Short mmCIF file of C-alpha atoms and ligand atoms in Angstrom, two decimals:
data_model
loop_
_atom_site.label_atom_id
_atom_site.label_comp_id
_atom_site.label_asym_id
_atom_site.label_seq_id
_atom_site.Cartn_x
_atom_site.Cartn_y
_atom_site.Cartn_z
CA UNK J 28 40.37 103.03 55.80
CA UNK J 29 36.94 102.27 56.90
CA UNK J 30 35.69 103.16 60.65
CA UNK J 31 35.64 99.74 62.28
CA UNK J 32 31.98 99.95 64.24
CA UNK J 33 32.38 96.23 65.85
CA UNK J 34 35.72 95.48 66.87
CA UNK J 35 35.81 91.75 68.33
CA UNK J 36 37.79 92.62 71.51
CA UNK J 37 38.05 90.55 74.72
CA UNK J 38 35.06 90.34 76.92
CA UNK J 39 34.57 92.17 80.01
CA UNK J 40 36.61 90.08 82.37
CA UNK J 41 36.75 87.00 80.18
CA UNK J 42 33.35 86.67 80.64
CA UNK J 43 30.77 84.79 78.31
CA UNK J 44 29.95 86.63 74.90
CA UNK J 45 26.40 87.72 74.16
CA UNK J 46 24.56 87.31 71.09
CA UNK J 47 21.14 90.31 72.79
CA UNK J 48 18.93 88.54 70.20
CA UNK J 49 19.57 84.58 71.31
CA UNK J 50 19.34 85.15 75.63
CA UNK J 51 17.67 82.21 77.10
CA UNK J 52 17.74 80.95 80.64
CA UNK J 53 18.54 83.24 83.86
CA UNK J 54 20.86 86.06 82.64
CA UNK J 55 21.68 88.38 85.67
CA UNK J 56 23.88 91.71 83.66
CA UNK J 57 25.30 92.10 80.25
CA UNK J 58 27.69 94.60 79.19
CA UNK J 59 26.90 96.75 76.01
CA UNK J 60 29.69 99.04 74.30
CA UNK J 61 28.34 102.60 72.03
CA UNK J 62 31.24 104.33 71.34
CA UNK J 63 28.55 107.07 70.09
CA UNK J 64 25.18 108.40 69.98
CA UNK J 65 24.38 112.10 69.19
CA UNK J 66 27.89 114.16 68.28
CA UNK J 67 28.13 117.29 69.24
CA UNK J 68 29.59 117.41 65.50
CA UNK J 69 28.63 114.59 63.10
CA UNK J 70 31.71 114.67 61.59
CA UNK J 71 34.72 114.29 63.22
CA UNK J 72 35.86 111.62 65.93
CA UNK J 73 34.18 111.41 69.04
CA UNK J 74 36.10 112.38 72.63
CA UNK J 75 34.39 108.79 73.81
CA UNK J 76 35.05 106.60 71.16
CA UNK J 77 37.57 103.75 72.14
CA UNK J 78 36.45 103.95 75.69
CA UNK J 79 34.41 100.71 75.44
CA UNK J 80 37.03 98.42 74.33
CA UNK J 81 39.76 100.73 76.50
CA UNK J 82 37.60 100.26 80.02
CA UNK J 83 37.66 95.93 79.25
CA UNK J 84 41.35 96.44 78.42
CA UNK J 85 41.95 97.61 82.15
CA UNK J 86 40.88 93.89 83.33
CA UNK J 87 42.78 91.68 81.29
CA UNK J 88 45.30 91.29 83.43
CA UNK J 89 43.09 90.66 86.91
CA UNK J 90 40.91 88.56 84.09
CA UNK J 91 43.27 85.78 84.12
CA UNK J 92 41.64 84.95 87.11
CA UNK J 93 38.79 86.40 88.35
CA UNK J 94 37.94 83.98 91.85
CA UNK J 95 40.95 86.65 93.51
CA UNK J 96 39.42 88.57 96.88
CA UNK J 97 38.19 92.46 95.14
CA UNK J 98 38.43 94.54 98.85
CA UNK J 99 35.63 96.41 97.13
CA UNK J 100 33.82 94.59 97.10
CA UNK J 101 34.85 92.42 99.50
CA UNK J 102 34.10 89.33 97.69
CA UNK J 103 35.56 88.34 94.67
CA UNK J 104 36.44 90.15 91.46
CA UNK J 105 33.70 88.40 89.96
CA UNK J 106 30.67 86.52 91.71
CA UNK J 107 29.13 83.31 92.64
CA UNK J 108 26.17 82.64 90.87
CA UNK J 109 25.28 85.22 88.88
CA UNK J 110 25.76 85.12 85.02
CA UNK J 111 27.61 88.06 83.69
CA UNK J 112 27.69 88.60 79.65
CA UNK J 113 29.35 90.58 77.50
CA UNK J 114 26.96 92.18 74.51
CA UNK J 115 30.21 94.07 72.92
CA UNK J 116 29.87 97.23 70.93
CA UNK J 117 27.01 98.14 69.13
CA UNK J 118 27.89 98.84 65.46
CA UNK J 119 26.95 102.73 65.97
CA UNK J 120 29.10 105.92 64.05
CA UNK J 121 29.24 109.39 64.22
CA UNK J 122 27.43 110.19 61.47
CA UNK J 123 24.17 108.01 62.30
CA UNK J 124 23.37 109.64 65.13
CA UNK J 125 19.45 108.96 64.80
CA UNK J 126 20.01 105.19 64.41
CA UNK J 127 22.63 105.32 67.15
CA UNK J 128 19.69 106.28 69.18
CA UNK J 129 17.40 103.76 67.96
CA UNK J 130 20.30 100.75 68.20
CA UNK J 131 20.54 101.97 72.17
CA UNK J 132 17.25 102.20 73.34
CA UNK J 133 15.95 99.12 72.14
CA UNK J 134 19.47 96.85 72.80
CA UNK J 135 18.79 98.13 76.61
CA UNK J 136 15.02 97.21 76.16
CA UNK J 137 15.72 93.47 74.86
CA UNK J 138 18.02 93.01 77.75
CA UNK J 139 15.57 94.64 80.28
CA UNK J 140 13.26 92.39 78.88
CA UNK J 141 15.37 89.35 80.08
CA UNK J 142 15.16 90.15 83.13
CA UNK J 143 18.93 91.25 83.25
CA UNK J 144 20.52 94.41 83.88
CA UNK J 145 22.05 96.71 80.96
CA UNK J 146 25.57 98.19 81.74
CA UNK J 147 25.77 100.15 79.39
CA UNK J 148 30.04 101.64 78.59
CA UNK J 149 30.00 105.65 76.32
CA UNK J 150 30.14 106.61 74.40
CA UNK J 151 29.82 110.59 75.42
CA UNK J 152 26.95 111.68 77.73
CA UNK J 153 24.23 111.73 74.85
CA UNK J 154 24.31 107.99 75.47
CA UNK J 155 22.23 107.60 78.91
CA UNK J 156 19.41 109.57 76.77
CA UNK J 157 17.67 106.82 74.85
CA UNK J 158 19.36 104.22 77.97
CA UNK J 159 16.35 106.65 80.08
CA UNK J 160 13.95 105.18 76.99
CA UNK J 161 14.97 101.65 77.34
CA UNK J 162 13.10 101.60 80.43
CA UNK J 163 9.83 103.55 79.22
CA UNK J 164 7.68 100.53 80.91
CA UNK J 165 10.76 99.51 84.01
CA UNK J 166 9.84 102.40 85.51
CA UNK J 167 8.76 104.00 87.72
CA UNK J 168 12.91 104.88 87.58
CA UNK J 169 15.17 107.16 89.35
CA UNK J 170 18.45 108.75 88.06
CA UNK J 171 21.81 109.06 89.70
CA UNK J 172 23.62 110.85 88.28
CA UNK J 173 27.20 111.36 88.88
CA UNK J 174 28.38 114.98 87.14
CA UNK J 175 30.64 117.82 87.18
CA UNK J 176 28.08 119.37 84.63
CA UNK J 177 24.01 120.05 84.86
CA UNK J 178 22.99 118.80 80.96
CA UNK J 179 19.90 120.45 81.24
CA UNK J 180 20.85 122.67 78.17
CA UNK J 181 17.52 122.71 75.96
CA UNK J 182 19.49 122.30 73.02
CA UNK J 183 22.53 122.95 71.90
CA UNK J 184 24.05 122.91 68.06
CA UNK J 185 20.69 122.77 67.00
CA UNK J 186 20.03 118.89 68.19
CA UNK J 187 17.98 118.37 71.99
CA UNK J 188 20.20 114.96 72.08
CA UNK J 189 23.84 115.72 73.04
CA UNK J 190 25.99 115.78 75.64
CA UNK J 191 24.38 118.68 76.68
CA UNK J 192 21.37 117.61 77.46
CA UNK J 193 21.05 113.99 78.77
CA UNK J 194 20.22 115.34 81.81
CA UNK J 195 16.49 117.36 80.58
CA UNK J 196 15.97 114.95 78.40
CA UNK J 197 15.19 112.79 81.11
CA UNK J 198 13.35 115.05 83.00
CA UNK J 199 10.72 115.32 80.19
CA UNK J 200 10.19 111.17 80.40
CA UNK J 201 7.26 110.40 82.15
CA UNK J 202 8.50 107.24 84.09
CA UNK J 203 11.43 108.67 85.68
CA UNK J 204 10.56 109.76 88.72
CA UNK J 205 13.08 110.80 91.00
CA UNK J 206 16.49 112.88 89.43
CA UNK J 207 19.64 112.99 91.59
CA UNK J 208 23.13 115.04 90.88
CA UNK J 209 26.03 114.82 92.69
CA UNK J 210 29.12 116.42 91.59
CA UNK J 211 28.38 119.58 90.29
CA UNK J 212 30.77 122.14 89.98
CA UNK J 213 33.42 124.55 88.12
CA UNK J 214 32.24 125.91 84.91
CA UNK J 215 29.68 124.26 82.58
CA UNK J 216 27.98 124.83 79.55
CA UNK J 217 24.77 125.94 81.99
CA UNK J 218 22.96 129.46 82.15
CA UNK J 219 20.91 129.94 85.40
CA UNK J 220 17.73 129.57 83.71
CA UNK J 221 18.81 126.12 82.95
CA UNK J 222 19.90 125.40 86.92
CA UNK J 223 16.09 127.74 87.83
CA UNK J 224 14.29 124.12 85.63
CA UNK J 225 16.47 121.79 86.83
CA UNK J 226 15.31 122.85 90.98
CA UNK J 227 11.49 123.27 89.57
CA UNK J 228 11.46 119.66 87.80
CA UNK J 229 12.63 118.80 91.48
CA UNK J 230 16.12 118.10 90.67
CA UNK J 231 18.21 117.07 94.30
CA UNK J 232 21.45 118.94 92.99
CA UNK J 233 24.21 117.49 95.55
CA UNK J 234 28.06 119.46 95.12
CA UNK J 235 31.47 117.52 95.24
CA UNK J 236 31.59 120.01 97.51
CA UNK J 237 28.91 118.99 99.59
CA UNK J 238 29.90 115.54 99.12
CA UNK J 239 33.58 116.28 100.59
CA UNK J 240 32.27 117.94 103.37
CA UNK J 241 29.74 115.59 104.13
CA UNK J 242 30.31 112.43 102.24
CA UNK J 243 27.71 110.53 100.09
CA UNK J 244 25.72 109.31 103.01
CA UNK J 245 22.67 112.39 102.43
CA UNK J 246 22.89 111.53 98.45
CA UNK J 247 21.87 107.80 99.65
CA UNK J 248 18.87 109.25 101.81
CA UNK J 249 17.93 111.12 99.07
CA UNK J 250 16.61 107.62 97.44
CA UNK J 251 14.04 105.78 98.55
CA UNK J 252 13.58 102.27 100.09
CA UNK J 253 13.04 99.66 97.64
CA UNK J 254 13.64 102.51 94.22
CA UNK J 255 14.65 100.94 90.74
CA UNK J 256 17.73 102.96 90.44
CA UNK J 257 19.50 103.81 86.62
CA UNK J 258 23.43 104.88 87.87
CA UNK J 259 24.81 106.93 85.30
CA UNK J 260 28.78 107.77 85.90
CA UNK J 261 30.00 110.87 83.56
CA UNK J 262 33.65 110.06 84.16
CA UNK J 263 34.15 113.99 84.34
CA UNK J 264 31.85 113.52 88.29
CA UNK J 265 34.97 112.41 89.04
CA UNK J 266 38.23 114.62 90.07
CA UNK J 267 40.32 115.13 88.02
CA UNK J 268 43.34 113.18 89.89
CA UNK J 269 41.50 110.48 89.76
CA UNK J 270 40.26 110.30 85.94
CA UNK J 271 42.11 112.77 84.14
CA UNK J 272 41.19 111.09 81.19
CA UNK J 273 38.49 113.64 80.86
CA UNK J 274 37.62 116.05 77.74
CA UNK J 275 37.59 118.74 79.72
CA UNK J 276 39.04 118.36 83.85
CA UNK J 277 37.44 120.40 86.71
CA UNK J 278 39.29 120.35 89.74
CA UNK J 279 37.47 119.55 93.22
CA UNK J 280 35.84 116.36 92.19
CA UNK J 281 34.29 112.59 93.74
CA UNK J 282 36.49 110.23 94.70
CA UNK J 283 36.75 106.78 93.76
CA UNK J 284 35.93 105.29 97.72
CA UNK J 285 33.03 108.06 97.23
CA UNK J 286 31.62 106.23 94.27
CA UNK J 287 32.20 102.72 95.90
CA UNK J 288 29.91 103.95 98.83
CA UNK J 289 27.03 104.90 96.45
CA UNK J 290 27.07 101.96 95.21
CA UNK J 291 26.91 99.84 97.99
CA UNK J 292 24.20 102.62 99.91
CA UNK J 293 22.60 101.40 96.99
CA UNK J 294 22.89 98.02 96.45
CA UNK J 295 21.55 97.85 100.88
CA UNK J 296 18.14 99.43 100.41
CA UNK J 297 17.23 99.87 96.59
CA UNK J 298 17.79 97.48 93.34
CA UNK J 299 20.37 99.39 90.68
CA UNK J 300 18.32 98.44 87.37
CA UNK J 301 21.00 99.88 85.09
CA UNK J 302 24.61 101.17 85.08
CA UNK J 303 26.43 103.89 82.46
CA UNK J 304 29.87 105.15 82.63
CA UNK J 305 30.10 107.48 79.98
CA UNK J 306 33.02 110.36 78.41
CA UNK J 307 36.33 108.53 79.66
CA UNK J 308 38.87 110.30 76.60
CA UNK J 309 41.69 107.05 77.20
CA UNK J 310 43.58 109.92 74.20
CA UNK J 311 44.23 111.77 77.60
CA UNK J 312 44.32 109.05 79.92
CA UNK J 313 47.92 109.46 82.09
CA UNK J 314 49.25 105.12 82.46
CA UNK J 315 45.09 103.86 81.39
CA UNK J 316 44.56 105.04 85.94
CA UNK J 317 40.88 106.55 84.30
CA UNK J 318 40.41 103.53 82.31
CA UNK J 319 40.80 101.48 84.92
CA UNK J 320 38.98 103.59 87.71
CA UNK J 321 35.84 103.12 85.11
CA UNK J 322 36.06 99.17 84.87
CA UNK J 323 36.35 99.70 88.77
CA UNK J 324 32.38 101.47 88.47
CA UNK J 325 31.26 98.30 86.51
CA UNK J 326 32.75 95.32 88.56
CA UNK J 327 31.49 96.75 91.74
CA UNK J 328 28.07 97.04 89.83
CA UNK J 329 28.24 93.83 88.74
CA UNK J 330 28.80 93.11 92.41
CA UNK J 331 26.36 95.16 93.50
CA UNK J 332 23.66 93.53 91.48
CA UNK J 333 25.16 90.06 92.36
CA UNK J 334 23.89 91.22 96.15
CA UNK J 335 20.03 92.11 95.68
CA UNK J 336 19.83 89.12 93.38
CA UNK J 337 20.66 87.72 96.95
CA UNK J 338 18.77 89.61 98.91
CA UNK J 339 15.60 89.09 95.82
CA UNK J 340 15.69 85.49 95.46
CA UNK J 341 15.94 85.51 99.49
CA UNK J 342 12.78 88.13 99.65
CA UNK J 343 11.27 86.07 96.92
CA UNK J 344 11.80 82.14 99.06
MN1 MN M 401 27.68 114.90 81.77
#
């Protein structure tokens, strides 16, 4: 059976579907899925390819009435006065990494040029590389990454674009002026040289243990007022009890509320210009709690975009 690349599923929270090649009028947020970018192995199945639809599906029940009060947002589930669309899943394939990267970069660029905030559902952690590239003319940018791992490998299996390298590739993009990495712990693929390179570049590394000790406030403090930010969340940055649906669980991760507070802190002082959530592995999930948690990050992100749009309208009027 041929692998489906563009599934027809319900949109996230039942928002209107959107064709990015025909974006008219003011649209605030566009959600899109990318099951693949640069897989570690071009044959076989990607561990995170089912994630975009699993995330959408997890909110299907709640989507029946988006006026319900959402305590994590201190507002309705879908904020009033904001136009959110779902562009579905890009036609990515495991076997076409170069084309996948082009699709992700160009689609995100179209969304950004329409002054909307792209929300990208991966896919593994290679998906953010072309996503960051799309912001070339929208910088200078601060990247805030939630991840257990450093992701600073120069290459892996001969490729510079896999899930082991997104932060090193980000550091090479001139429009990225600041990188903050939160949630590091345990054992990943990095060696000391990778860590040294990251620190030399100026990355602020805030291990998971520091978040437990001091909360998320010091992370938000690293972001200057008015900074343009992209939030990139690797699901393994969260504790496995919060998101069990990951490839390699690492004990001692962030909690759900940490991420809520991170979004609130950023929305209050900076501008969230893009969000991605990657590395959700639905086949490893427990009762759908991981997919639901990832979906709740997206709900929160939409709420933050709504509040910053209100702030921008007040500032510019
Ligand atoms: Mn990662």
